[in-house]
Amino acid sequence: LAAVDPAHQRSFTEATRLMQAGRDDDAQKVLTALAAANPELGGAHANLGLLHLRAGRSSDAVAAAERAMRANPKQAIYANLLGIAHRHNGQFVQARAAYQKAIELDATYAAPVLNLGILNDLYLANPTGAVDLYARYLILTPAGDAAVAKWVAELKGRKASTNVAVRQEKP
């Protein structure tokens, strides 16, 4: 990897600080300028994707996540973000492919395993696949996750045609 210009790193750091402070409009301005000047910096595109998701602009989030993936196709976190963006955009087949790509890139990254489980559970009507993915996620999460453990029990106890709980994806 090439070294990132210190000024660009400062801009990126400032943008992430603004995002953490809830100043999304200001962060978007910084990230948009950074991404325009440096299209090879996947992090700027990925964070723009997160901002678009937070603002409910799922199509823009998909485009930003796709730019992040083009900039660095080996980043599992970008593939996971792309899956989330596709899911929010109602593109479930594309979401599944993106989550699977994230898992292929990093088999120890728990978030896309959980997100693929949620997709199978709530959107693809595949409770068996969801249970398997949730179980895999729990193995990858040493601290445990009580909510997901409850979902597994719930799925095992309910009929395949019943769809009840809300699941929250992890970026």
Short mmCIF file of C-alpha atoms in Angstrom, two decimals:
data_model
loop_
_atom_site.label_atom_id
_atom_site.label_comp_id
_atom_site.label_asym_id
_atom_site.label_seq_id
_atom_site.Cartn_x
_atom_site.Cartn_y
_atom_site.Cartn_z
CA LEU A 1 0.00 0.00 0.00
CA ALA A 2 1.20 3.48 -0.87
CA ALA A 3 1.59 5.99 1.92
CA VAL A 4 -1.31 8.38 2.33
CA ASP A 5 -0.50 12.06 2.15
CA PRO A 6 -0.51 13.49 5.70
CA ALA A 7 -2.93 16.26 4.68
CA HIS A 8 -5.36 13.66 3.32
CA GLN A 9 -5.00 11.64 6.52
CA ARG A 10 -5.80 14.75 8.57
CA SER A 11 -8.89 15.40 6.44
CA PHE A 12 -10.03 11.82 6.87
CA THR A 13 -9.45 11.96 10.62
CA GLU A 14 -11.40 15.22 10.83
CA ALA A 15 -14.27 13.71 8.83
CA THR A 16 -14.49 10.68 11.12
CA ARG A 17 -14.42 12.98 14.16
CA LEU A 18 -17.28 14.98 12.65
CA MET A 19 -19.22 11.78 12.00
CA GLN A 20 -18.75 10.65 15.59
CA ALA A 21 -19.96 14.07 16.75
CA GLY A 22 -23.12 13.70 14.64
CA ARG A 23 -22.12 16.49 12.29
CA ASP A 24 -22.90 14.46 9.20
CA ASP A 25 -23.32 17.42 6.80
CA ASP A 26 -19.88 18.75 7.69
CA ALA A 27 -18.35 15.28 7.48
CA GLN A 28 -19.95 14.74 4.09
CA LYS A 29 -18.40 17.95 2.74
CA VAL A 30 -14.93 16.90 3.90
CA LEU A 31 -15.30 13.35 2.61
CA THR A 32 -16.77 14.42 -0.73
CA ALA A 33 -13.81 16.72 -1.36
CA LEU A 34 -11.35 14.05 -0.21
CA ALA A 35 -12.93 11.35 -2.39
CA ALA A 36 -13.08 13.65 -5.43
CA ALA A 37 -9.39 14.53 -5.08
CA ASN A 38 -8.36 10.96 -4.21
CA PRO A 39 -10.72 8.42 -5.78
CA GLU A 40 -8.26 5.66 -4.83
CA LEU A 41 -8.96 6.16 -1.10
CA GLY A 42 -11.63 3.59 -0.32
CA GLY A 43 -12.14 4.83 3.23
CA ALA A 44 -13.51 8.17 2.06
CA HIS A 45 -16.02 6.43 -0.20
CA ALA A 46 -16.98 3.92 2.51
CA ASN A 47 -17.63 6.65 5.05
CA LEU A 48 -19.69 8.56 2.51
CA GLY A 49 -21.68 5.34 2.12
CA LEU A 50 -22.26 5.23 5.87
CA LEU A 51 -23.43 8.84 5.84
CA HIS A 52 -25.80 8.11 2.96
CA LEU A 53 -27.23 5.14 4.87
CA ARG A 54 -27.74 7.28 7.98
CA ALA A 55 -29.58 9.83 5.85
CA GLY A 56 -31.78 7.17 4.23
CA ARG A 57 -30.19 7.56 0.78
CA SER A 58 -29.70 3.88 0.02
CA SER A 59 -29.03 4.29 -3.72
CA ASP A 60 -26.27 6.79 -2.96
CA ALA A 61 -24.93 4.42 -0.30
CA VAL A 62 -24.74 1.60 -2.86
CA ALA A 63 -22.83 3.85 -5.28
CA ALA A 64 -20.39 4.98 -2.59
CA ALA A 65 -19.81 1.42 -1.34
CA GLU A 66 -19.21 0.27 -4.91
CA ARG A 67 -16.58 3.02 -5.31
CA ALA A 68 -14.96 1.88 -2.05
CA MET A 69 -14.86 -1.71 -3.36
CA ARG A 70 -13.33 -0.57 -6.66
CA ALA A 71 -10.69 1.37 -4.74
CA ASN A 72 -9.81 -1.63 -2.57
CA PRO A 73 -11.59 -4.85 -3.53
CA LYS A 74 -9.87 -6.82 -0.76
CA GLN A 75 -11.51 -4.92 2.12
CA ALA A 76 -14.16 -7.13 3.72
CA ILE A 77 -15.59 -4.13 5.58
CA TYR A 78 -16.37 -2.43 2.27
CA ALA A 79 -18.09 -5.56 0.93
CA ASN A 80 -20.16 -5.75 4.14
CA LEU A 81 -21.13 -2.09 3.74
CA LEU A 82 -22.13 -2.79 0.16
CA GLY A 83 -24.34 -5.64 1.38
CA ILE A 84 -26.03 -3.37 3.92
CA ALA A 85 -26.58 -0.69 1.28
CA HIS A 86 -28.06 -3.20 -1.18
CA ARG A 87 -30.34 -4.59 1.55
CA HIS A 88 -31.58 -1.10 2.41
CA ASN A 89 -32.17 -0.56 -1.31
CA GLY A 90 -34.27 -3.74 -1.51
CA GLN A 91 -31.67 -5.56 -3.62
CA PHE A 92 -31.52 -8.81 -1.68
CA VAL A 93 -29.67 -10.94 -4.25
CA GLN A 94 -26.94 -8.29 -4.51
CA ALA A 95 -26.85 -7.96 -0.71
CA ARG A 96 -26.32 -11.72 -0.37
CA ALA A 97 -23.49 -11.64 -2.90
CA ALA A 98 -21.80 -8.73 -1.13
CA TYR A 99 -22.04 -10.38 2.31
CA GLN A 100 -20.69 -13.61 0.85
CA LYS A 101 -17.81 -11.66 -0.70
CA ALA A 102 -17.04 -10.07 2.69
CA ILE A 103 -16.99 -13.52 4.31
CA GLU A 104 -14.77 -14.85 1.51
CA LEU A 105 -12.34 -11.96 2.08
CA ASP A 106 -12.23 -12.44 5.86
CA ALA A 107 -13.78 -15.58 7.32
CA THR A 108 -13.21 -14.25 10.87
CA TYR A 109 -15.15 -11.00 10.33
CA ALA A 110 -18.38 -11.60 12.25
CA ALA A 111 -20.53 -8.70 10.96
CA PRO A 112 -21.23 -10.02 7.44
CA VAL A 113 -22.02 -13.46 8.85
CA LEU A 114 -24.64 -11.88 11.11
CA ASN A 115 -25.93 -9.66 8.31
CA LEU A 116 -26.25 -12.61 5.93
CA GLY A 117 -28.13 -14.45 8.68
CA ILE A 118 -30.54 -11.54 9.05
CA LEU A 119 -31.00 -11.41 5.28
CA ASN A 120 -31.80 -15.14 5.19
CA ASP A 121 -34.08 -14.84 8.20
CA LEU A 122 -36.15 -11.80 7.32
CA TYR A 123 -35.86 -11.26 3.58
CA LEU A 124 -35.07 -14.58 1.88
CA ALA A 125 -37.40 -16.82 3.92
CA ASN A 126 -34.57 -19.22 4.72
CA PRO A 127 -34.76 -19.85 8.47
CA THR A 128 -32.52 -22.93 8.30
CA GLY A 129 -29.77 -20.94 6.61
CA ALA A 130 -30.29 -18.14 9.11
CA VAL A 131 -29.86 -20.49 12.09
CA ASP A 132 -26.62 -21.83 10.63
CA LEU A 133 -25.29 -18.31 10.02
CA TYR A 134 -26.35 -17.08 13.46
CA ALA A 135 -24.59 -20.07 15.03
CA ARG A 136 -21.45 -19.28 13.02
CA TYR A 137 -21.69 -15.63 14.09
CA LEU A 138 -21.91 -16.66 17.75
CA ILE A 139 -18.76 -18.75 17.34
CA LEU A 140 -16.99 -15.70 15.86
CA THR A 141 -18.19 -13.50 18.74
CA PRO A 142 -16.23 -14.58 21.83
CA ALA A 143 -18.09 -12.15 24.12
CA GLY A 144 -21.37 -13.66 22.99
CA ASP A 145 -24.49 -11.90 21.78
CA ALA A 146 -27.59 -12.51 23.86
CA ALA A 147 -29.92 -11.06 21.23
CA VAL A 148 -28.65 -13.41 18.52
CA ALA A 149 -28.75 -16.39 20.87
CA LYS A 150 -32.40 -15.50 21.48
CA TRP A 151 -33.04 -15.27 17.73
CA VAL A 152 -31.61 -18.77 17.25
CA ALA A 153 -33.92 -20.15 19.94
CA GLU A 154 -36.84 -18.25 18.45
CA LEU A 155 -36.14 -19.53 14.93
CA LYS A 156 -35.82 -23.08 16.14
CA GLY A 157 -39.14 -22.73 17.92
CA ARG A 158 -41.22 -21.04 15.28
CA LYS A 159 -42.79 -22.23 12.10
CA ALA A 160 -40.85 -21.38 8.93
CA SER A 161 -43.71 -19.25 7.63
CA THR A 162 -43.84 -16.92 10.64
CA ASN A 163 -41.61 -13.86 10.55
CA VAL A 164 -41.66 -11.74 13.70
CA ALA A 165 -38.59 -10.05 15.14
CA VAL A 166 -36.63 -7.09 13.86
CA ARG A 167 -32.91 -7.70 13.36
CA GLN A 168 -30.27 -4.97 13.29
CA GLU A 169 -27.34 -5.26 10.89
CA LYS A 170 -23.80 -4.54 12.01
CA PRO A 171 -21.52 -2.32 9.96
#
